[in-house]
Amino acid sequence: RRWFAPADGIARIYFDITLRDGNGTSLPGRAVIVNTTLGNMVSGGITDAGGKTLAYLSSTTVGDAEVTARLDQVTACEETTVPGAKVTFTPSVTDLDLLPNGAAPYLNSDLEVSPMPVIRGVTTTLSAKLTNPLTVPLTVDVSFEFRQAGIGLVFGPLAEINGQVIPPNSSLSISVPWIPLVSGDYCVQVRYSIVGIGNRVLRPDAGSSYRQKNLKVFGGPGGPPPEKDSLKKADKVFRKVNKLPGGTPIHKGLINKWWEAVKKAAEDISKNLGGDPPRQDFRIIAALDRLVLPPVQPDAEVSPARATALNAVTDALTEALANGDAAVISLDRFGGAAEANDLTWASQQTAALLHYKQQMGSALITAALAIDDLVQVAATEGVTSEIVTADEIYAYQQQLATTGFSPQAIADYHAVGLSDAEIEQIRQEFLALNPAEAQFDLIASLREWAESYRTLGMNLLHPPVFAPSYSVGGGLRQASQAAATGNTMAQIFESRMTIRLGNPLTQTATIDVIARRVDLPADWLISVSPAQAQLAPGEEISVTVSIVPGAPVPQGNVPRVAIEGYANGTLLGGMVLDVMVPNYVPFGMRTVYLPLIKR
């Protein structure tokens, strides 16, 4: 529950311990023994009906304690994995601590930021709860400071409130409004000075201290490596096929004039599914918003069979885009729920994300089959290869450079939701092509496009997030232990983030960046790069932290690691990184289409 405490022999560091089998089922009635390299440990002993027990540690010696737990095995064939944690006992302080509920100097539960996540331009409230342990009132001066999350960074002032009186044996909450100018993760710092005890007026420096809250919650239900690889591949193919200038004389009746805009939207989805910028509206489930595009009509260049095939591709693409957009929104809302530590809505948004990704995957496979049919129709009409020549690309570039897109083309782009900036980006991408290198076979590109959709669709259609691939049996099973039913495990994938590291000292210092295991499964790996840096006063660099999970873990968990910076053994600060492991929630929302009709 905390990993810093004074070495006074009184303060306790509590450990909540849960014993489960490999299926995630809790194991009651078993003895767990906790060991430590420092201090006096009291083990909770027997696990309860939920497989839980409690232990606590105290110490009169300053230093780090490595804590591990082991199962008091009944049979020799039982095998367990044992996570470890490091806790630190610090020298006892004699000053009054008005913010005592801190897990660490950089994470104090008496500091609150609301609403979460922090969004640029949205009014945010910072609150601090100061507790007076004395039988006489205290008078304090309080100042709030903030900084984007990091380690060893210089804080900027936000607000100052003087002359606040805290009644005896009571707490006082102090709040200030704040409108952040940029989005992101923030560290909040509160300083207080005790200027009066009872009727006595003290010097401003008679008693003072500060506390921080520096927190970052990682996403949880990110795509597995095969999905990420196929997203990258699809993105490359999107870019290649985007060289097909739909709606121009080059299209040769093999692509729909709308596909350029549709492929641009698909490219954006493939990028956005790789991240989760948080949103505050995470208590709303995304609805489908499906484009309704005019069908291709047969003419002298397009046969009825080819028009039917083109329209089938368009229908499947718009279905994929509608679900892809909803998946991106759900991922962003998951990020908001995760940063707000709202496991219930993180689980709801995960369910929506998985549903829409699967629906998108199904639509992409349908699109791939439709593209195959289009290529087959072209073949039956004698078209097995269609080269877009360098001369044709050059002529089209000249047209774009002099007159740009036609008013009708711009109106078509707007109709599918592209902004003027995105339209200009498409124009610039065409102009940047080297005609000699950009020459390609339209039929071959369509085949490659279909294959990339097929691969991506299969990976989206079968996500392993809530599908453990094994079941554990054998060993001791008591009569009170029911077999695992339903799905109790979840697979979490690698998380990576960049944090800022600074030197707040007045001299150049070598700073060590250390990962502290707080609540992580034994097979999870953490890497920090660089792990050491020499920084001048005020200098800042970026540090990359990677968390690589192992086997599936029980749903509803929030594994935790702390990243800390030290200069000559002195703690400069830290950040807490949580990984949200959502619960499985059936997605029962009825599909609703909101058509966007071109006029």
Coordinates of C-alpha atoms in Angstrom, one line a residue:
R1 CA 0.0 0.0 0.0
R2 CA 3.1 2.2 0.4
W3 CA 6.7 1.8 -0.3
F4 CA 8.3 4.6 1.7
A5 CA 7.9 4.8 5.5
P6 CA 9.9 6.2 8.5
A7 CA 12.2 3.8 10.3
D8 CA 10.7 4.5 13.7
G9 CA 9.6 1.0 14.5
I10 CA 5.9 2.2 14.5
A11 CA 5.0 3.0 10.9
R12 CA 3.8 -0.1 9.1
I13 CA 4.0 -1.0 5.4
Y14 CA 1.1 -3.2 4.6
F15 CA 1.1 -5.9 1.9
D16 CA -2.1 -7.2 0.3
I17 CA -1.5 -10.8 -0.9
T18 CA -3.7 -12.8 -3.2
L19 CA -3.1 -16.5 -4.0
R20 CA -4.4 -17.9 -7.3
D21 CA -3.9 -20.9 -9.5
G22 CA -2.9 -20.6 -13.1
N23 CA -6.5 -20.1 -14.2
G24 CA -6.9 -17.1 -12.0
T25 CA -9.1 -18.9 -9.4
S26 CA -8.5 -17.8 -5.9
L27 CA -7.1 -20.4 -3.4
P28 CA -8.5 -20.2 0.1
G29 CA -7.1 -22.0 3.2
R30 CA -3.4 -21.9 2.3
A31 CA -0.5 -20.5 4.3
V32 CA 1.6 -17.7 2.8
I33 CA 4.9 -16.8 4.4
V34 CA 6.5 -13.4 3.7
N35 CA 10.2 -12.8 4.0
T36 CA 12.2 -9.6 4.1
T37 CA 15.9 -8.6 4.0
L38 CA 15.3 -5.7 6.5
G39 CA 12.9 -5.0 9.4
N40 CA 10.3 -7.0 11.3
M41 CA 7.7 -8.8 9.2
V42 CA 4.4 -10.1 10.4
S43 CA 2.7 -12.5 8.0
G44 CA -1.1 -12.8 7.7
G45 CA -0.9 -16.5 7.5
I46 CA -4.0 -18.4 6.0
T47 CA -5.7 -17.1 2.9
D48 CA -9.5 -16.3 3.2
A49 CA -12.3 -17.3 0.8
G50 CA -11.1 -14.9 -1.8
G51 CA -7.5 -16.2 -1.6
K52 CA -6.4 -13.1 0.3
T53 CA -4.2 -12.5 3.3
L54 CA -2.3 -9.6 4.8
A55 CA 1.2 -8.9 6.1
Y56 CA 3.0 -5.8 7.4
L57 CA 6.5 -4.7 7.9
S58 CA 8.1 -2.2 10.2
S59 CA 11.8 -1.3 10.9
T60 CA 14.1 0.8 13.1
T61 CA 16.8 0.6 10.5
V62 CA 17.1 2.9 7.6
G63 CA 17.5 1.3 4.2
D64 CA 15.8 -0.8 1.4
A65 CA 14.0 -4.0 2.1
E66 CA 13.5 -6.7 -0.5
V67 CA 10.2 -8.5 0.2
T68 CA 9.1 -11.8 -1.2
A69 CA 6.3 -14.2 -0.4
R70 CA 6.3 -18.0 -0.6
L71 CA 3.6 -20.6 -0.4
D72 CA 3.8 -23.1 2.5
Q73 CA 3.6 -26.0 0.1
V74 CA 1.5 -29.1 1.0
T75 CA 3.0 -31.3 -1.8
A76 CA 6.4 -31.2 -3.4
C77 CA 4.9 -31.1 -6.9
E78 CA 3.4 -27.7 -6.5
E79 CA 5.1 -24.9 -8.4
T80 CA 4.7 -21.2 -7.7
T81 CA 5.8 -17.9 -9.2
V82 CA 6.7 -15.3 -6.6
P83 CA 6.7 -11.6 -7.3
G84 CA 8.9 -9.3 -5.3
A85 CA 8.7 -5.7 -4.0
K86 CA 11.2 -3.2 -2.8
V87 CA 10.3 -0.8 0.1
T88 CA 12.4 1.9 1.7
F89 CA 12.6 3.0 5.3
T90 CA 13.7 6.6 5.7
P91 CA 15.1 8.6 8.7
S92 CA 12.4 9.6 11.1
V93 CA 11.4 13.3 10.9
T94 CA 10.6 15.5 13.8
D95 CA 8.5 18.2 11.9
L96 CA 4.8 18.0 11.8
D97 CA 3.6 16.1 8.7
L98 CA 0.3 17.5 7.5
L99 CA 0.1 15.2 4.5
P100 CA 0.8 11.8 6.0
N101 CA -0.9 9.5 3.6
G102 CA 1.8 9.1 1.0
A103 CA 2.7 5.9 -0.6
A104 CA 6.0 7.6 -1.7
P105 CA 7.3 11.2 -1.7
Y106 CA 6.0 11.6 -5.3
L107 CA 2.6 9.9 -4.8
N108 CA 0.3 11.3 -2.0
S109 CA -3.4 10.3 -1.8
D110 CA -4.1 13.6 0.0
L111 CA -3.6 15.4 -3.3
E112 CA -6.3 15.2 -5.9
V113 CA -6.7 16.3 -9.5
S114 CA -10.2 16.4 -10.9
P115 CA -11.6 15.7 -13.4
M116 CA -9.2 13.1 -14.9
P117 CA -7.7 12.9 -17.4
V118 CA -6.3 16.5 -17.6
I119 CA -7.4 18.0 -20.9
R120 CA -6.2 21.3 -22.4
G121 CA -8.6 24.2 -21.9
V122 CA -10.9 22.2 -19.5
T123 CA -11.1 23.7 -16.0
T124 CA -9.4 21.4 -13.5
T125 CA -9.5 21.5 -9.7
L126 CA -6.4 20.8 -7.6
S127 CA -7.1 19.8 -4.0
A128 CA -5.0 19.1 -0.9
K129 CA -6.2 17.7 2.4
L130 CA -4.1 18.9 5.3
T131 CA -4.4 17.0 8.6
N132 CA -3.7 18.6 12.0
P133 CA -2.6 15.9 14.5
L134 CA -2.4 18.4 17.4
T135 CA -5.0 19.4 20.1
V136 CA -4.6 23.0 19.1
P137 CA -5.4 24.7 15.8
L138 CA -2.7 25.2 13.2
T139 CA -2.3 28.2 10.8
V140 CA -0.7 27.5 7.5
D141 CA 0.3 29.1 4.2
V142 CA -0.2 26.9 1.2
S143 CA 1.0 27.1 -2.4
F144 CA 0.2 24.9 -5.3
E145 CA 2.7 24.2 -8.1
F146 CA 2.6 22.0 -11.2
R147 CA 4.7 20.6 -13.9
Q148 CA 4.2 18.1 -16.7
A149 CA 5.0 14.7 -15.3
G150 CA 8.6 13.7 -15.0
I151 CA 11.5 13.3 -12.6
G152 CA 13.7 16.0 -11.2
L153 CA 11.9 18.8 -13.1
V154 CA 11.4 22.4 -11.9
F155 CA 7.9 23.3 -10.9
G156 CA 6.0 26.4 -11.8
P157 CA 3.7 28.4 -9.4
L158 CA 0.0 28.0 -9.7
A159 CA -1.7 29.5 -6.7
E160 CA -1.0 30.7 -3.1
I161 CA -3.4 30.7 -0.2
N162 CA -2.3 32.1 3.1
G163 CA -3.6 32.1 6.7
Q164 CA -5.6 28.9 6.5
V165 CA -6.6 27.6 10.0
I166 CA -6.8 23.8 10.5
P167 CA -9.0 22.9 13.6
P168 CA -7.5 20.6 16.3
N169 CA -7.4 16.9 15.3
S170 CA -9.1 17.7 12.0
S171 CA -8.5 18.0 8.3
L172 CA -8.9 20.9 6.0
S173 CA -9.4 20.6 2.2
I174 CA -8.0 23.4 0.1
S175 CA -8.9 23.6 -3.6
V176 CA -7.9 25.9 -6.5
P177 CA -9.1 26.0 -10.1
W178 CA -6.7 25.6 -13.0
I179 CA -7.1 25.7 -16.7
P180 CA -4.2 23.7 -18.3
L181 CA -2.7 25.2 -21.5
V182 CA -1.5 21.8 -22.9
S183 CA -2.8 18.3 -22.6
G184 CA -0.9 15.5 -21.0
D185 CA 0.2 14.1 -17.7
Y186 CA 1.0 16.4 -14.8
C187 CA 2.7 16.4 -11.5
V188 CA 1.1 18.4 -8.8
Q189 CA 3.1 19.7 -5.8
V190 CA 1.8 21.3 -2.7
R191 CA 4.0 23.3 -0.3
Y192 CA 2.9 24.4 3.2
S193 CA 4.4 26.4 6.0
I194 CA 3.2 26.3 9.5
V195 CA 3.0 30.0 10.6
G196 CA 1.0 29.5 13.8
I197 CA 0.4 26.8 16.5
G198 CA -2.5 27.7 18.8
N199 CA -2.1 31.4 19.7
R200 CA 1.6 31.5 18.9
V201 CA 2.8 33.2 15.7
L202 CA 5.9 31.4 14.3
R203 CA 8.5 32.3 11.8
P204 CA 7.5 31.3 8.2
D205 CA 10.2 28.6 8.2
A206 CA 9.3 27.2 11.6
G207 CA 7.7 24.1 10.0
S208 CA 7.4 23.5 6.3
S209 CA 7.3 20.6 3.8
Y210 CA 6.0 19.6 0.4
R211 CA 4.4 16.6 -1.2
Q212 CA 3.8 15.6 -4.8
K213 CA 1.4 13.4 -6.8
N214 CA 3.0 12.1 -10.0
L215 CA 1.1 9.4 -11.7
K216 CA 0.8 7.9 -15.2
V217 CA -1.6 5.1 -16.1
F218 CA -0.7 2.9 -19.1
G219 CA -3.2 1.5 -21.4
G220 CA -4.1 -2.2 -21.1
P221 CA -6.0 -3.8 -24.0
G222 CA -3.5 -2.9 -26.8
G223 CA -3.2 -5.1 -29.8
P224 CA -0.9 -8.1 -29.8
P225 CA 2.3 -8.0 -31.9
P226 CA 0.8 -9.7 -34.9
E227 CA -2.0 -7.1 -35.0
K228 CA 0.5 -4.2 -34.7
D229 CA 2.7 -5.7 -37.5
S230 CA -0.3 -6.0 -39.8
L231 CA -1.4 -2.5 -39.0
K232 CA 2.0 -1.2 -40.0
K233 CA 1.9 -3.3 -43.2
A234 CA -1.6 -2.1 -44.0
D235 CA -0.5 1.5 -43.4
K236 CA 2.3 1.0 -46.0
V237 CA -0.1 -0.4 -48.5
F238 CA -2.6 2.4 -47.8
R239 CA 0.1 4.8 -48.8
K240 CA 1.0 2.9 -51.9
V241 CA -2.6 2.5 -53.1
N242 CA -3.2 6.2 -52.2
K243 CA -1.1 6.9 -55.3
L244 CA -4.1 5.8 -57.3
P245 CA -5.8 9.1 -58.0
G246 CA -9.4 8.2 -57.9
G247 CA -11.8 10.4 -59.8
T248 CA -9.2 11.4 -62.3
P249 CA -8.6 10.3 -65.9
I250 CA -6.1 7.8 -64.6
H251 CA -8.6 5.6 -62.7
K252 CA -9.4 3.6 -65.9
G253 CA -12.6 2.3 -64.4
L254 CA -10.9 0.1 -61.8
I255 CA -11.3 2.3 -58.7
N256 CA -14.1 4.3 -57.3
K257 CA -13.6 8.1 -57.1
W258 CA -14.4 8.0 -53.4
W259 CA -11.7 5.5 -52.5
E260 CA -8.9 8.1 -52.2
A261 CA -10.7 9.7 -49.3
V262 CA -11.8 6.3 -47.9
K263 CA -8.2 5.0 -48.0
K264 CA -7.0 8.2 -46.3
A265 CA -9.5 7.7 -43.5
A266 CA -8.4 4.0 -43.2
E267 CA -4.7 5.1 -43.0
D268 CA -5.6 7.4 -40.1
I269 CA -7.4 4.6 -38.3
S270 CA -4.4 2.3 -38.7
K271 CA -2.3 4.9 -37.0
N272 CA -4.7 5.9 -34.3
L273 CA -5.3 2.3 -33.2
G274 CA -1.7 2.3 -32.1
G275 CA -2.3 4.9 -29.4
D276 CA -4.8 6.1 -26.9
P277 CA -4.9 9.8 -26.3
P278 CA -7.2 10.1 -23.3
R279 CA -10.7 11.6 -23.4
Q280 CA -12.9 12.8 -20.6
D281 CA -16.1 11.5 -22.1
F282 CA -15.2 7.9 -21.2
R283 CA -18.7 7.2 -19.8
I284 CA -20.2 7.1 -23.3
I285 CA -20.1 4.2 -25.7
A286 CA -19.3 5.1 -29.3
A287 CA -22.0 4.7 -31.9
L288 CA -21.4 3.8 -35.6
D289 CA -21.4 6.7 -38.1
R290 CA -21.5 5.1 -41.5
L291 CA -21.0 7.0 -44.7
V292 CA -23.6 6.5 -47.5
L293 CA -21.8 7.1 -50.8
P294 CA -23.4 7.3 -54.3
P295 CA -23.1 4.1 -56.2
V296 CA -21.0 3.7 -59.4
Q297 CA -23.3 3.6 -62.4
P298 CA -22.5 1.6 -65.5
D299 CA -21.3 3.7 -68.5
A300 CA -19.2 3.3 -71.6
E301 CA -16.1 2.6 -69.6
V302 CA -17.6 0.6 -66.6
S303 CA -19.6 -2.5 -67.3
P304 CA -22.6 -3.4 -65.1
A305 CA -20.6 -6.3 -63.6
R306 CA -17.7 -4.0 -62.9
A307 CA -19.9 -1.4 -61.4
T308 CA -21.5 -4.0 -59.1
A309 CA -18.0 -5.1 -58.0
L310 CA -16.8 -1.5 -57.4
N311 CA -19.9 -0.9 -55.2
A312 CA -19.3 -4.0 -53.2
V313 CA -15.8 -2.8 -52.4
T314 CA -17.1 0.6 -51.4
D315 CA -19.8 -0.9 -49.2
A316 CA -17.3 -3.1 -47.3
L317 CA -14.9 -0.2 -46.9
T318 CA -17.5 2.2 -45.4
E319 CA -18.5 -0.6 -43.0
A320 CA -14.9 -1.1 -42.0
L321 CA -14.4 2.7 -41.6
A322 CA -17.5 3.0 -39.4
N323 CA -16.3 0.3 -37.1
G324 CA -12.7 1.5 -37.2
D325 CA -13.7 5.1 -36.2
A326 CA -15.8 3.6 -33.3
A327 CA -12.8 1.5 -32.3
V328 CA -10.5 4.5 -32.2
I329 CA -13.0 6.5 -30.1
S330 CA -13.4 3.5 -27.7
L331 CA -9.6 3.2 -27.4
D332 CA -9.3 6.9 -26.6
R333 CA -12.1 6.7 -24.1
F334 CA -10.4 3.6 -22.5
G335 CA -7.3 5.9 -22.1
G336 CA -9.4 8.4 -20.3
A337 CA -10.9 5.8 -18.0
A338 CA -7.5 4.3 -17.3
E339 CA -6.0 7.7 -16.4
A340 CA -9.0 8.3 -14.2
N341 CA -8.4 4.9 -12.5
D342 CA -12.0 3.9 -13.4
L343 CA -11.7 0.2 -13.8
T344 CA -15.5 -0.2 -14.5
W345 CA -15.5 2.1 -17.5
A346 CA -12.1 0.9 -18.6
S347 CA -13.6 -2.5 -18.9
Q348 CA -16.7 -1.2 -20.7
Q349 CA -14.6 0.7 -23.2
T350 CA -12.4 -2.4 -23.7
A351 CA -15.4 -4.4 -24.5
A352 CA -16.5 -1.8 -27.1
L353 CA -13.0 -1.6 -28.5
L354 CA -12.8 -5.4 -29.0
H355 CA -16.3 -5.5 -30.5
Y356 CA -15.6 -2.7 -33.1
K357 CA -12.2 -4.1 -33.9
Q358 CA -13.7 -7.5 -34.6
Q359 CA -16.5 -5.9 -36.7
M360 CA -13.9 -3.9 -38.6
G361 CA -11.9 -7.1 -39.2
S362 CA -14.9 -8.9 -40.6
A363 CA -15.6 -5.9 -42.9
L364 CA -12.0 -5.8 -44.1
I365 CA -12.1 -9.5 -45.0
T366 CA -15.3 -8.8 -46.9
A367 CA -13.5 -5.9 -48.7
A368 CA -10.6 -8.1 -49.6
L369 CA -13.0 -10.7 -51.1
A370 CA -14.8 -7.8 -53.0
I371 CA -11.4 -6.6 -54.4
D372 CA -10.7 -10.1 -55.5
D373 CA -14.0 -10.2 -57.3
L374 CA -13.3 -6.9 -58.9
V375 CA -9.9 -8.1 -60.2
Q376 CA -11.7 -11.3 -61.5
V377 CA -14.3 -9.3 -63.3
A378 CA -11.6 -7.2 -64.9
A379 CA -9.8 -10.4 -66.0
T380 CA -13.0 -11.8 -67.6
E381 CA -13.2 -8.5 -69.5
G382 CA -9.6 -9.0 -70.7
V383 CA -7.8 -6.6 -68.2
T384 CA -5.1 -8.6 -66.4
S385 CA -2.6 -5.7 -66.1
E386 CA -3.2 -2.0 -66.1
I387 CA 0.0 0.1 -65.9
V388 CA -0.2 3.7 -64.6
T389 CA 2.7 5.2 -66.5
A390 CA 5.1 7.8 -65.4
D391 CA 3.8 10.2 -68.1
E392 CA 0.2 9.9 -66.8
I393 CA 1.4 10.6 -63.2
Y394 CA 3.5 13.5 -64.4
A395 CA 0.5 15.0 -66.3
Y396 CA -1.7 14.6 -63.3
Q397 CA 0.9 16.3 -61.1
Q398 CA 1.0 19.3 -63.5
Q399 CA -2.7 19.6 -63.3
L400 CA -2.6 19.5 -59.4
A401 CA 0.3 22.0 -59.3
T402 CA -1.5 24.6 -61.6
T403 CA -5.2 24.3 -60.8
G404 CA -5.3 21.9 -57.8
F405 CA -8.2 19.6 -57.2
S406 CA -11.4 20.5 -59.0
P407 CA -14.3 22.1 -56.9
Q408 CA -16.2 18.8 -57.3
A409 CA -13.3 16.7 -56.0
I410 CA -12.9 19.1 -53.0
A411 CA -16.6 18.8 -52.3
D412 CA -16.4 15.0 -52.5
Y413 CA -13.5 15.0 -50.0
H414 CA -15.4 17.2 -47.7
A415 CA -18.4 14.9 -48.0
V416 CA -16.4 12.0 -46.5
G417 CA -15.2 14.1 -43.6
L418 CA -11.7 15.3 -44.8
S419 CA -10.6 18.8 -43.7
D420 CA -8.9 21.3 -46.0
A421 CA -5.6 20.5 -44.4
E422 CA -6.0 16.8 -45.1
I423 CA -7.0 17.5 -48.7
E424 CA -3.9 19.7 -49.1
Q425 CA -1.8 16.9 -47.6
I426 CA -3.1 14.5 -50.2
R427 CA -2.3 17.0 -53.0
Q428 CA 1.3 17.5 -51.6
E429 CA 1.8 13.7 -51.4
F430 CA 0.9 13.4 -55.1
L431 CA 3.2 16.3 -56.0
A432 CA 6.1 14.7 -54.1
L433 CA 6.0 11.5 -56.2
N434 CA 8.8 10.7 -58.5
P435 CA 6.9 9.7 -61.7
A436 CA 9.6 7.3 -62.8
E437 CA 9.6 5.5 -59.4
A438 CA 5.8 5.8 -58.9
Q439 CA 4.8 4.0 -62.0
F440 CA 2.9 0.8 -61.0
D441 CA 0.5 -1.9 -62.1
L442 CA -3.0 -1.1 -60.9
I443 CA -4.1 -4.7 -60.9
A444 CA -1.1 -5.9 -58.9
S445 CA -1.6 -3.0 -56.4
L446 CA -5.3 -4.0 -55.9
R447 CA -4.2 -7.6 -55.2
E448 CA -1.6 -6.4 -52.6
W449 CA -4.3 -4.1 -51.1
A450 CA -6.7 -7.1 -50.7
E451 CA -4.0 -9.3 -49.1
S452 CA -3.1 -6.6 -46.6
Y453 CA -6.8 -6.3 -45.7
R454 CA -7.1 -10.0 -45.3
T455 CA -4.2 -10.3 -42.9
L456 CA -5.3 -7.3 -40.9
G457 CA -8.9 -8.5 -40.8
M458 CA -7.9 -11.9 -39.5
N459 CA -5.8 -10.4 -36.7
L460 CA -8.6 -8.0 -35.7
L461 CA -11.2 -10.7 -35.9
H462 CA -9.4 -13.0 -33.4
P463 CA -8.0 -10.9 -30.5
P464 CA -6.4 -13.0 -27.7
V465 CA -6.9 -10.4 -25.0
F466 CA -9.5 -12.4 -23.2
A467 CA -8.6 -15.8 -24.5
P468 CA -6.0 -17.6 -22.3
S469 CA -4.6 -20.5 -24.3
Y470 CA -4.2 -22.9 -21.4
S471 CA -5.9 -24.4 -18.3
V472 CA -4.1 -25.5 -15.2
G473 CA -5.0 -28.8 -13.6
G474 CA -3.6 -31.3 -11.1
G475 CA -2.0 -30.6 -7.7
L476 CA -3.9 -30.3 -4.5
R477 CA -7.6 -29.3 -4.8
Q478 CA -9.7 -29.0 -1.8
A479 CA -13.4 -29.7 -1.9
S480 CA -14.3 -26.1 -1.3
Q481 CA -12.4 -25.1 -4.4
A482 CA -14.6 -25.0 -7.5
A483 CA -13.1 -25.5 -10.9
A484 CA -12.4 -22.3 -12.8
T485 CA -15.4 -21.3 -14.8
G486 CA -15.8 -18.5 -17.3
N487 CA -12.9 -16.3 -18.3
T488 CA -10.9 -14.9 -15.5
M489 CA -7.6 -14.0 -17.2
A490 CA -6.6 -11.3 -19.7
Q491 CA -3.5 -10.9 -21.9
I492 CA -1.8 -7.5 -21.7
F493 CA 0.8 -6.5 -24.2
E494 CA 3.9 -4.3 -24.1
S495 CA 3.5 -0.7 -23.0
R496 CA 6.1 1.9 -23.7
M497 CA 6.2 5.6 -22.7
T498 CA 8.7 8.5 -22.6
I499 CA 9.1 10.5 -19.5
R500 CA 11.2 13.6 -18.9
L501 CA 14.2 13.5 -16.6
G502 CA 15.8 16.7 -15.3
N503 CA 18.6 17.8 -13.0
P504 CA 17.1 20.2 -10.3
L505 CA 20.5 20.7 -8.6
T506 CA 22.9 23.6 -8.9
Q507 CA 25.8 21.4 -10.2
T508 CA 26.3 18.8 -12.8
A509 CA 25.2 15.4 -11.5
T510 CA 25.1 11.8 -12.6
I511 CA 21.5 10.6 -12.3
D512 CA 20.6 7.0 -12.0
V513 CA 17.1 5.9 -13.2
I514 CA 15.8 2.9 -11.3
A515 CA 12.7 0.8 -11.8
R516 CA 11.1 -0.2 -8.4
R517 CA 8.8 -3.3 -8.6
V518 CA 5.8 -2.4 -6.5
D519 CA 3.0 -4.8 -7.6
L520 CA 4.1 -6.7 -10.7
P521 CA 3.8 -10.4 -11.7
A522 CA 7.0 -12.3 -11.4
D523 CA 7.4 -12.8 -15.2
W524 CA 6.9 -9.1 -16.2
L525 CA 10.0 -7.3 -17.4
I526 CA 10.8 -3.5 -17.0
S527 CA 13.6 -1.7 -18.9
V528 CA 14.7 1.9 -18.7
S529 CA 16.8 3.6 -21.3
P530 CA 19.1 5.4 -20.5
A531 CA 19.5 4.0 -17.0
Q532 CA 22.1 6.7 -16.2
A533 CA 22.7 10.2 -17.5
Q534 CA 25.0 13.0 -16.6
L535 CA 23.1 16.3 -16.7
A536 CA 24.0 19.9 -16.3
P537 CA 21.9 22.0 -13.9
G538 CA 18.5 22.4 -15.3
E539 CA 19.2 20.1 -18.3
E540 CA 16.4 17.7 -19.3
I541 CA 16.4 14.5 -21.4
S542 CA 13.8 11.9 -22.4
V543 CA 13.9 8.4 -20.8
T544 CA 12.0 5.5 -22.4
V545 CA 10.3 3.0 -20.1
S546 CA 9.1 -0.4 -21.5
I547 CA 6.9 -2.8 -19.6
V548 CA 6.8 -6.3 -21.1
P549 CA 4.1 -8.5 -19.6
G550 CA 4.4 -12.3 -19.5
A551 CA 1.6 -14.8 -19.2
P552 CA -2.1 -13.8 -18.9
V553 CA -3.0 -12.2 -15.6
P554 CA -6.2 -12.0 -13.6
Q555 CA -8.8 -9.5 -14.8
G556 CA -9.4 -6.4 -12.7
N557 CA -5.7 -6.1 -11.6
V558 CA -3.7 -2.9 -11.8
P559 CA 0.0 -3.9 -11.8
R560 CA 2.3 -1.1 -10.7
V561 CA 5.9 0.0 -11.0
A562 CA 7.7 3.1 -9.9
I563 CA 10.4 4.8 -11.8
E564 CA 12.8 6.9 -9.6
G565 CA 15.7 9.2 -10.2
Y566 CA 18.7 9.3 -7.8
A567 CA 21.7 11.7 -7.6
N568 CA 24.5 10.4 -5.3
G569 CA 22.0 8.2 -3.6
T570 CA 19.5 11.1 -3.0
L571 CA 16.0 10.7 -4.3
L572 CA 15.1 13.4 -6.8
G573 CA 11.6 12.2 -7.6
G574 CA 9.6 9.5 -9.2
M575 CA 6.7 8.5 -11.3
V576 CA 4.2 5.7 -10.8
L577 CA 3.2 3.6 -13.8
D578 CA 0.0 1.6 -13.7
V579 CA -1.2 -1.0 -16.2
M580 CA -5.0 -1.4 -16.3
V581 CA -6.1 -5.0 -16.7
P582 CA -9.8 -4.7 -17.6
N583 CA -12.5 -7.2 -16.7
Y584 CA -14.3 -9.0 -19.4
V585 CA -17.7 -7.3 -20.1
P586 CA -20.1 -8.6 -22.8
F587 CA -20.8 -5.9 -25.4
G588 CA -24.6 -5.8 -25.8
M589 CA -25.0 -2.4 -27.5
R590 CA -27.4 -2.4 -30.5
T591 CA -25.8 -1.2 -33.7
V592 CA -27.2 2.1 -34.9
Y593 CA -26.2 3.7 -38.3
L594 CA -26.1 7.4 -38.6
P595 CA -25.9 8.1 -42.3
L596 CA -23.9 10.9 -43.8
I597 CA -25.4 11.7 -47.2
K598 CA -23.7 13.6 -49.9
R599 CA -25.9 16.4 -51.3

